[in-house]
Backbone as JSON, one array per atom type, in Angstrom:
{
  "sequence": "MKHSQVRHTIIETASDLFYKNGYNSTGINEIIAEAGIAKATLYNHFKSKEAICISYLQHKNDSFLESVKIYCESKPKGKQQLLALFNFLELFYKQPEFNGCWCIKTIAEIPQDNISIRTEIQKEKKTFIALIQELVIANTTLQSEKEIIVLTKQIYLLYESAVTESHLHKESWPIQAAKSLCNKILI",
  "N": [[-70.6, 9.02, 13.17], [-67.83, 7.01, 14.07], [-67.76, 4.23, 16.36], [-65.5, 4.2, 18.12], [-64.68, 6.84, 17.87], [-66.84, 8.24, 18.95], [-66.75, 7.35, 21.58], [-64.27, 8.39, 22.3], [-64.83, 11.13, 22.08], [-66.7, 11.42, 24.14], [-65.07, 10.82, 26.36], [-63.11, 12.85, 26.16], [-64.75, 15.13, 26.46], [-65.89, 14.69, 29.01], [-63.51, 14.66, 30.46], [-62.58, 17.31, 30.22], [-64.68, 18.64, 31.57], [-64.81, 17.35, 34.13], [-62.22, 17.92, 35.08], [-62.17, 20.71, 35.09], [-64.55, 21.5, 36.5], [-64.97, 19.61, 38.49], [-65.67, 16.29, 39.7], [-68.07, 15.62, 41.14], [-69.59, 17.9, 40.63], [-70.17, 17.8, 37.99], [-72.6, 16.71, 35.87], [-74.21, 13.87, 34.3], [-76.0, 14.66, 32.3], [-74.9, 17.1, 31.54], [-72.49, 16.29, 30.39], [-73.5, 14.85, 28.22], [-74.85, 16.9, 26.81], [-72.7, 18.68, 26.22], [-71.07, 17.01, 24.7], [-72.69, 16.55, 22.58], [-74.39, 14.37, 22.11], [-76.75, 11.62, 22.33], [-78.5, 10.42, 25.25], [-78.75, 7.64, 25.3], [-76.65, 6.94, 23.65], [-74.41, 7.63, 25.19], [-74.72, 5.78, 27.29], [-74.42, 3.45, 25.86], [-71.74, 3.31, 25.6], [-70.63, 3.65, 28.13], [-71.27, 2.32, 31.33], [-71.84, 3.75, 33.61], [-71.5, 6.84, 35.49], [-69.29, 6.6, 37.06], [-67.74, 4.78, 35.57], [-67.13, 6.4, 33.41], [-65.58, 8.25, 34.74], [-63.35, 6.71, 35.49], [-62.29, 6.18, 32.95], [-61.7, 8.81, 32.24], [-59.69, 9.43, 34.15], [-57.72, 7.59, 33.35], [-57.26, 8.49, 30.75], [-56.26, 11.14, 31.19], [-53.98, 10.48, 32.68], [-52.48, 8.81, 30.92], [-51.85, 10.61, 28.87], [-50.43, 12.54, 30.35], [-48.21, 11.01, 31.39], [-46.9, 10.25, 29.01], [-46.22, 12.76, 27.94], [-44.62, 13.94, 30.0], [-42.52, 12.13, 30.17], [-41.33, 12.26, 27.6], [-40.58, 14.96, 27.65], [-38.74, 15.07, 29.85], [-36.76, 13.24, 29.03], [-35.75, 14.6, 26.89], [-33.95, 16.34, 27.84], [-30.54, 17.06, 28.93], [-28.66, 14.21, 29.99], [-28.44, 13.0, 33.37], [-28.56, 14.99, 36.31], [-30.17, 17.01, 35.23], [-32.26, 15.78, 33.82], [-33.83, 14.76, 35.87], [-34.48, 17.07, 37.33], [-35.97, 18.22, 35.39], [-38.54, 17.31, 35.68], [-39.75, 19.14, 37.36], [-39.5, 21.45, 35.88], [-41.19, 20.79, 33.81], [-43.58, 20.67, 35.25], [-43.82, 23.35, 35.95], [-44.31, 24.49, 33.45], [-46.76, 23.27, 32.94], [-48.25, 24.36, 35.03], [-48.39, 27.01, 34.19], [-50.23, 26.98, 32.16], [-53.39, 28.14, 31.07], [-55.62, 26.56, 31.76], [-54.81, 25.14, 33.98], [-55.52, 23.29, 36.83], [-54.68, 22.0, 39.07], [-53.96, 18.69, 40.38], [-55.57, 16.1, 38.77], [-56.11, 13.61, 39.84], [-55.93, 13.94, 42.65], [-57.91, 15.87, 42.99], [-60.16, 14.35, 42.27], [-60.11, 12.17, 44.09], [-60.62, 13.5, 46.42], [-63.27, 14.04, 46.19], [-64.75, 11.69, 46.12], [-66.58, 9.09, 47.87], [-65.18, 7.36, 50.69], [-65.44, 4.63, 50.46], [-65.45, 4.05, 47.77], [-64.06, 1.96, 45.95], [-63.25, 1.29, 43.32], [-62.6, 3.67, 41.86], [-60.7, 4.76, 43.61], [-58.75, 2.73, 43.54], [-57.97, 2.89, 40.86], [-56.79, 5.45, 40.82], [-54.68, 5.04, 42.63], [-53.23, 3.15, 41.16], [-52.46, 4.72, 38.98], [-50.83, 6.64, 40.24], [-48.81, 4.97, 41.09], [-47.72, 4.26, 38.62], [-46.61, 6.67, 37.9], [-44.69, 6.96, 39.89], [-43.09, 4.81, 39.14], [-42.13, 5.78, 36.7], [-40.6, 7.94, 37.59], [-38.73, 6.48, 39.02], [-37.45, 5.1, 36.94], [-36.17, 7.28, 35.75], [-34.48, 8.02, 37.85], [-32.82, 5.76, 38.05], [-31.62, 5.83, 35.51], [-30.25, 8.22, 35.62], [-28.66, 8.65, 37.85], [-25.97, 7.6, 40.01], [-26.62, 5.7, 41.79], [-26.65, 2.48, 43.24], [-27.78, 0.72, 45.02], [-30.85, -0.86, 45.61], [-32.56, -0.04, 47.63], [-31.7, 2.62, 48.14], [-32.34, 3.76, 45.67], [-35.14, 3.49, 45.64], [-35.83, 5.06, 47.87], [-34.92, 7.66, 47.09], [-36.47, 7.99, 44.8], [-39.09, 8.06, 45.89], [-38.87, 10.33, 47.47], [-38.53, 12.35, 45.53], [-40.95, 12.05, 44.2], [-42.78, 12.8, 46.25], [-42.02, 15.48, 46.61], [-42.72, 16.49, 44.08], [-45.52, 15.99, 43.98], [-46.43, 17.52, 46.16], [-45.72, 20.02, 45.26], [-47.42, 20.34, 43.05], [-49.95, 20.38, 44.31], [-49.71, 22.54, 46.16], [-49.03, 24.71, 44.51], [-51.34, 24.95, 43.09], [-53.15, 25.53, 45.16], [-52.12, 28.0, 46.22], [-51.99, 29.53, 43.97], [-49.66, 30.32, 42.77], [-46.26, 30.06, 41.62], [-44.17, 29.53, 43.34], [-44.14, 27.19, 45.06], [-43.41, 25.16, 43.28], [-40.88, 25.96, 42.43], [-39.55, 25.89, 44.9], [-39.73, 23.16, 45.52], [-38.25, 22.11, 43.42], [-35.75, 23.19, 44.04], [-35.23, 21.89, 46.49], [-35.17, 19.27, 45.54], [-32.92, 19.39, 43.91], [-30.99, 19.61, 45.89], [-31.06, 17.1, 47.12], [-30.24, 15.36, 45.22], [-27.75, 13.17, 44.01]],
  "CA": [[-69.31, 8.92, 13.82], [-67.47, 5.65, 14.46], [-67.89, 3.87, 17.78], [-64.31, 4.65, 18.86], [-64.66, 8.31, 17.87], [-67.86, 8.68, 19.91], [-66.2, 7.07, 22.91], [-63.21, 9.38, 22.53], [-65.49, 12.42, 22.3], [-67.27, 11.39, 25.49], [-63.96, 10.9, 27.32], [-62.54, 14.21, 26.07], [-65.71, 16.07, 27.03], [-65.94, 14.45, 30.46], [-62.21, 15.06, 31.02], [-62.58, 18.77, 30.36], [-65.65, 19.04, 32.59], [-64.39, 16.86, 35.45], [-61.02, 18.63, 35.51], [-62.5, 22.12, 35.33], [-65.63, 21.71, 37.47], [-65.0, 18.58, 39.52], [-66.44, 15.08, 39.41], [-69.41, 15.72, 41.7], [-70.31, 19.04, 40.06], [-70.45, 17.53, 36.58], [-73.65, 15.71, 35.71], [-74.29, 13.11, 33.06], [-76.68, 15.47, 31.28], [-73.95, 18.11, 31.06], [-71.56, 15.59, 29.48], [-74.28, 14.55, 27.02], [-75.07, 18.15, 26.08], [-71.42, 19.19, 25.71], [-70.56, 16.08, 23.67], [-73.62, 16.56, 21.47], [-74.83, 12.99, 21.88], [-77.97, 11.21, 23.03], [-78.26, 9.69, 26.51], [-78.56, 6.22, 24.97], [-75.3, 6.8, 23.09], [-73.48, 7.63, 26.31], [-74.84, 4.51, 28.02], [-73.9, 2.36, 25.01], [-70.29, 3.31, 25.75], [-70.27, 3.62, 29.55], [-72.37, 1.84, 32.18], [-72.11, 4.66, 34.72], [-70.63, 8.01, 35.62], [-68.04, 6.08, 37.62], [-66.97, 4.21, 34.45], [-66.6, 7.56, 32.66], [-64.51, 8.82, 35.58], [-62.16, 5.86, 35.37], [-61.72, 6.46, 31.63], [-61.13, 10.16, 32.36], [-58.43, 9.33, 34.89], [-56.77, 6.89, 32.48], [-56.95, 9.4, 29.63], [-55.37, 12.2, 31.69], [-52.72, 9.88, 33.11], [-51.72, 8.37, 29.75], [-51.34, 11.82, 28.21], [-49.42, 13.12, 31.24], [-46.99, 10.18, 31.43], [-46.21, 10.34, 27.73], [-45.65, 14.11, 27.81], [-43.55, 14.2, 30.96], [-41.38, 11.28, 29.82], [-40.69, 12.86, 26.42], [-39.96, 16.21, 28.07], [-37.56, 14.82, 30.69], [-35.73, 12.57, 28.25], [-35.19, 15.53, 25.91], [-32.95, 17.15, 28.55], [-29.26, 16.36, 29.09], [-28.64, 13.13, 31.0], [-27.96, 13.37, 34.69], [-29.43, 15.76, 37.19], [-31.11, 17.84, 34.45], [-33.46, 15.01, 33.48], [-34.65, 14.67, 37.08], [-35.02, 18.41, 37.62], [-36.92, 18.54, 34.33], [-39.89, 17.03, 36.2], [-40.27, 20.38, 37.93], [-39.64, 22.38, 34.76], [-42.44, 20.37, 33.15], [-44.68, 21.11, 36.12], [-43.95, 24.8, 35.84], [-44.99, 24.74, 32.17], [-48.15, 22.83, 33.16], [-48.85, 25.37, 35.91], [-48.6, 28.26, 33.44], [-51.33, 26.84, 31.22], [-54.6, 28.78, 31.62], [-56.56, 25.58, 32.29], [-54.25, 24.41, 35.13], [-56.44, 23.2, 37.96], [-54.12, 21.05, 40.02], [-53.87, 17.27, 40.03], [-56.88, 15.5, 38.52], [-56.29, 12.48, 40.75], [-56.19, 14.46, 43.99], [-59.23, 16.5, 42.93], [-61.17, 13.31, 42.22], [-60.11, 11.39, 45.33], [-61.21, 14.35, 47.45], [-64.71, 14.11, 45.97], [-65.46, 10.4, 46.17], [-66.69, 8.48, 49.2], [-64.03, 6.52, 51.04], [-65.67, 3.23, 50.08], [-65.44, 3.88, 46.32], [-62.83, 1.22, 45.74], [-62.8, 1.23, 41.92], [-61.91, 4.92, 41.5], [-59.5, 4.84, 44.47], [-57.77, 1.77, 43.01], [-57.45, 3.46, 39.6], [-55.9, 6.56, 41.16], [-53.47, 4.45, 43.2], [-52.5, 2.54, 40.04], [-51.84, 5.79, 38.21], [-49.73, 7.22, 41.01], [-47.72, 3.99, 41.06], [-47.04, 4.34, 37.32], [-45.78, 7.87, 37.93], [-43.53, 6.61, 40.73], [-42.24, 3.95, 38.31], [-41.46, 6.65, 35.73], [-39.54, 8.66, 38.33], [-37.68, 5.5, 39.33], [-36.67, 4.91, 35.7], [-35.31, 8.45, 35.61], [-33.46, 7.93, 38.91], [-31.86, 4.71, 37.65], [-30.89, 6.26, 34.31], [-29.56, 9.51, 35.77], [-27.84, 8.73, 39.06], [-25.02, 6.5, 40.15], [-27.07, 4.83, 42.88], [-26.66, 1.06, 42.92], [-28.62, 0.02, 45.98], [-32.29, -0.76, 45.34], [-33.15, 0.74, 48.72], [-31.4, 4.04, 47.89], [-33.11, 4.17, 44.49], [-36.54, 3.62, 46.05], [-35.94, 6.21, 48.78], [-34.8, 8.88, 46.29], [-37.67, 8.05, 43.94], [-40.25, 8.49, 46.68], [-38.64, 11.72, 47.89], [-38.82, 13.19, 44.37], [-42.4, 11.95, 44.0], [-43.46, 13.63, 47.24], [-41.75, 16.88, 46.27], [-43.52, 16.83, 42.91], [-46.94, 16.01, 44.34], [-46.71, 18.68, 47.02], [-45.6, 21.22, 44.41], [-48.67, 20.44, 42.28], [-51.05, 20.77, 45.21], [-49.51, 23.87, 46.74], [-49.09, 25.74, 43.46], [-52.78, 25.11, 42.81], [-53.75, 26.2, 46.32], [-51.65, 29.39, 46.37], [-52.05, 30.2, 42.66], [-48.32, 30.88, 42.57], [-45.31, 29.01, 41.22], [-43.08, 29.33, 44.3], [-44.0, 25.81, 45.54], [-42.69, 24.37, 42.28], [-39.48, 26.37, 42.51], [-39.01, 25.4, 46.17], [-39.59, 21.71, 45.4], [-37.11, 21.87, 42.51], [-34.54, 23.5, 44.79], [-35.02, 20.78, 47.42], [-34.77, 18.1, 44.74], [-31.53, 19.61, 43.52], [-30.13, 19.36, 47.06], [-31.0, 15.68, 47.49], [-29.68, 14.55, 44.12], [-26.33, 12.82, 44.19]],
  "C": [[-69.06, 7.46, 14.21], [-67.57, 5.48, 15.97], [-66.72, 4.42, 18.6], [-64.23, 6.18, 18.92], [-65.67, 8.87, 18.87], [-67.34, 8.49, 21.33], [-65.13, 8.1, 23.26], [-63.8, 10.76, 22.81], [-66.08, 12.5, 23.7], [-66.17, 11.55, 26.53], [-63.35, 12.29, 27.33], [-63.45, 15.22, 26.75], [-65.76, 15.93, 28.54], [-64.64, 14.89, 31.12], [-62.16, 16.57, 31.23], [-63.49, 19.22, 31.49], [-65.23, 18.6, 33.99], [-63.19, 17.66, 35.96], [-61.34, 20.08, 35.88], [-63.48, 22.29, 36.5], [-65.67, 20.72, 38.62], [-65.93, 17.44, 39.13], [-67.88, 15.23, 39.89], [-70.23, 16.84, 41.07], [-70.67, 18.85, 38.59], [-71.48, 16.41, 36.48], [-73.59, 15.02, 34.37], [-74.94, 13.95, 31.96], [-75.78, 16.56, 30.71], [-72.96, 17.49, 30.08], [-72.26, 15.32, 28.15], [-74.46, 15.8, 26.16], [-73.78, 18.67, 25.45], [-70.86, 18.31, 24.58], [-71.46, 16.04, 22.45], [-74.11, 15.17, 21.09], [-76.14, 12.74, 22.62], [-77.58, 10.43, 24.3], [-77.99, 8.22, 26.23], [-77.16, 5.98, 24.4], [-74.27, 6.76, 24.21], [-73.51, 6.28, 27.01], [-74.49, 3.29, 27.17], [-72.38, 2.23, 25.19], [-69.84, 3.16, 27.2], [-71.48, 3.22, 30.38], [-72.78, 2.86, 33.23], [-71.18, 5.86, 34.66], [-69.27, 7.58, 36.18], [-67.14, 5.49, 36.52], [-66.38, 5.33, 33.59], [-65.44, 8.16, 33.43], [-63.23, 8.01, 35.47], [-61.49, 6.07, 34.02], [-61.08, 7.84, 31.59], [-59.77, 10.11, 33.03], [-57.36, 8.66, 34.04], [-56.32, 7.78, 31.33], [-55.97, 10.49, 30.06], [-54.0, 11.63, 32.03], [-51.87, 9.46, 31.92], [-51.08, 9.56, 29.04], [-50.21, 12.45, 29.03], [-48.12, 12.33, 31.2], [-46.2, 10.28, 30.13], [-45.51, 11.7, 27.59], [-44.48, 14.34, 28.74], [-42.31, 13.35, 30.64], [-40.61, 11.87, 28.63], [-39.94, 14.13, 26.83], [-38.67, 15.94, 28.86], [-36.42, 14.19, 29.89], [-35.12, 13.46, 27.18], [-34.09, 16.4, 26.53], [-31.64, 16.37, 28.66], [-29.32, 15.32, 30.21], [-28.04, 13.64, 32.3], [-29.02, 14.15, 35.45], [-30.51, 16.53, 36.42], [-32.38, 17.08, 34.08], [-34.38, 14.87, 34.69], [-35.27, 16.02, 37.43], [-36.04, 18.84, 36.56], [-38.36, 18.21, 34.73], [-40.53, 18.33, 36.69], [-40.39, 21.48, 36.88], [-40.93, 22.07, 34.0], [-43.64, 20.84, 33.96], [-44.89, 22.61, 36.02], [-44.63, 25.19, 34.53], [-46.48, 24.38, 32.28], [-48.89, 23.87, 34.0], [-49.21, 26.65, 35.15], [-49.74, 28.17, 32.42], [-52.6, 27.43, 31.84], [-55.58, 27.8, 32.26], [-56.02, 24.79, 33.49], [-55.22, 24.47, 36.3], [-55.97, 22.13, 38.94], [-54.08, 19.63, 39.47], [-55.26, 16.66, 39.92], [-57.14, 14.33, 39.46], [-56.66, 12.96, 42.15], [-57.56, 15.14, 44.03], [-60.33, 15.44, 43.01], [-61.25, 12.54, 43.53], [-60.76, 12.18, 46.47], [-62.74, 14.38, 47.35], [-65.45, 12.8, 46.14], [-65.57, 9.9, 47.61], [-65.52, 7.53, 49.44], [-64.2, 5.07, 50.58], [-65.76, 3.02, 48.57], [-64.1, 3.27, 45.92], [-62.34, 1.31, 44.29], [-62.07, 2.51, 41.5], [-60.63, 5.07, 42.32], [-58.39, 3.93, 43.93], [-57.15, 2.29, 41.72], [-56.46, 4.58, 39.89], [-54.59, 6.03, 41.76], [-52.61, 3.83, 42.11], [-51.77, 3.62, 39.24], [-50.69, 6.45, 38.95], [-48.54, 6.27, 41.04], [-46.99, 4.02, 39.72], [-46.18, 5.59, 37.25], [-44.53, 7.63, 38.77], [-42.56, 5.75, 39.91], [-41.48, 4.78, 37.27], [-40.33, 7.42, 36.41], [-38.4, 7.7, 38.63], [-36.83, 5.21, 38.1], [-35.7, 6.07, 35.5], [-34.18, 8.43, 36.64], [-32.39, 6.91, 38.49], [-30.99, 5.18, 36.48], [-30.0, 7.47, 34.54], [-28.82, 9.71, 37.08], [-26.88, 7.56, 39.08], [-25.42, 5.56, 41.27], [-27.13, 3.38, 42.41], [-27.62, 0.28, 43.8], [-30.1, 0.25, 45.66], [-32.98, 0.1, 46.4], [-32.93, 2.24, 48.5], [-32.2, 4.58, 46.7], [-34.57, 4.41, 44.87], [-36.74, 4.84, 46.95], [-35.88, 7.52, 47.99], [-36.03, 9.07, 45.39], [-38.86, 8.59, 44.71], [-40.09, 9.92, 47.19], [-38.99, 12.68, 46.74], [-40.33, 13.21, 44.1], [-43.15, 12.85, 44.98], [-43.22, 15.12, 47.01], [-42.63, 17.33, 45.1], [-44.99, 16.98, 43.29], [-47.29, 17.21, 45.23], [-46.61, 19.97, 46.22], [-46.85, 21.42, 43.57], [-49.78, 21.0, 43.16], [-50.89, 22.19, 45.71], [-49.51, 24.98, 45.7], [-50.55, 26.0, 43.08], [-53.46, 25.88, 43.93], [-53.4, 27.68, 46.35], [-51.76, 30.2, 45.08], [-50.76, 30.96, 42.38], [-47.37, 29.73, 42.25], [-44.21, 28.76, 42.25], [-43.03, 27.9, 44.85], [-43.24, 24.91, 44.57], [-41.2, 24.69, 42.34], [-38.82, 25.86, 43.79], [-38.79, 23.88, 46.11], [-38.41, 21.36, 44.5], [-35.8, 22.13, 43.24], [-34.22, 22.38, 45.8], [-34.57, 19.51, 46.69], [-33.31, 18.22, 44.33], [-30.57, 19.3, 44.67], [-30.01, 17.89, 47.4], [-30.41, 14.81, 46.4], [-28.18, 14.35, 44.31], [-25.59, 13.08, 42.9]]
}
């Protein structure tokens, strides 16, 4: 297998295990066994479990951002593109492997002084906020930067709470409630 293919296999395997079982509950040996590689092969690609975690977070985030952007932009311009964030979440929630937000799950498991993983998660959340802001700019008549930022952050908080609460309650009503609130705040 090529170097890049092995690396991708490790990331895919770790992503599945970390998302399903959690970061702390997944050991290096489990990743090695599931990926069908030698320990030396894993360490040729990643210096540590933390480095694998950062790649996992980036992998999940890149896939998520691409999918949600394509989904939202496929809807009619205006309010529908913004509300599509919640339609996308509802589709994500209905997938059998739905296990909440990978960033929130990971941040809950790491020590407070783990700056590298915390920084990666903050970076990823900022890119999601930026995506929402692009949607706000493209689909509202707001002109003031302050109003755009306020609406963006409101939508972001509604989305994030809907992810967490739908995972907690194992029901979709938090997503529907967040979408309804979003609909009320949209101009």
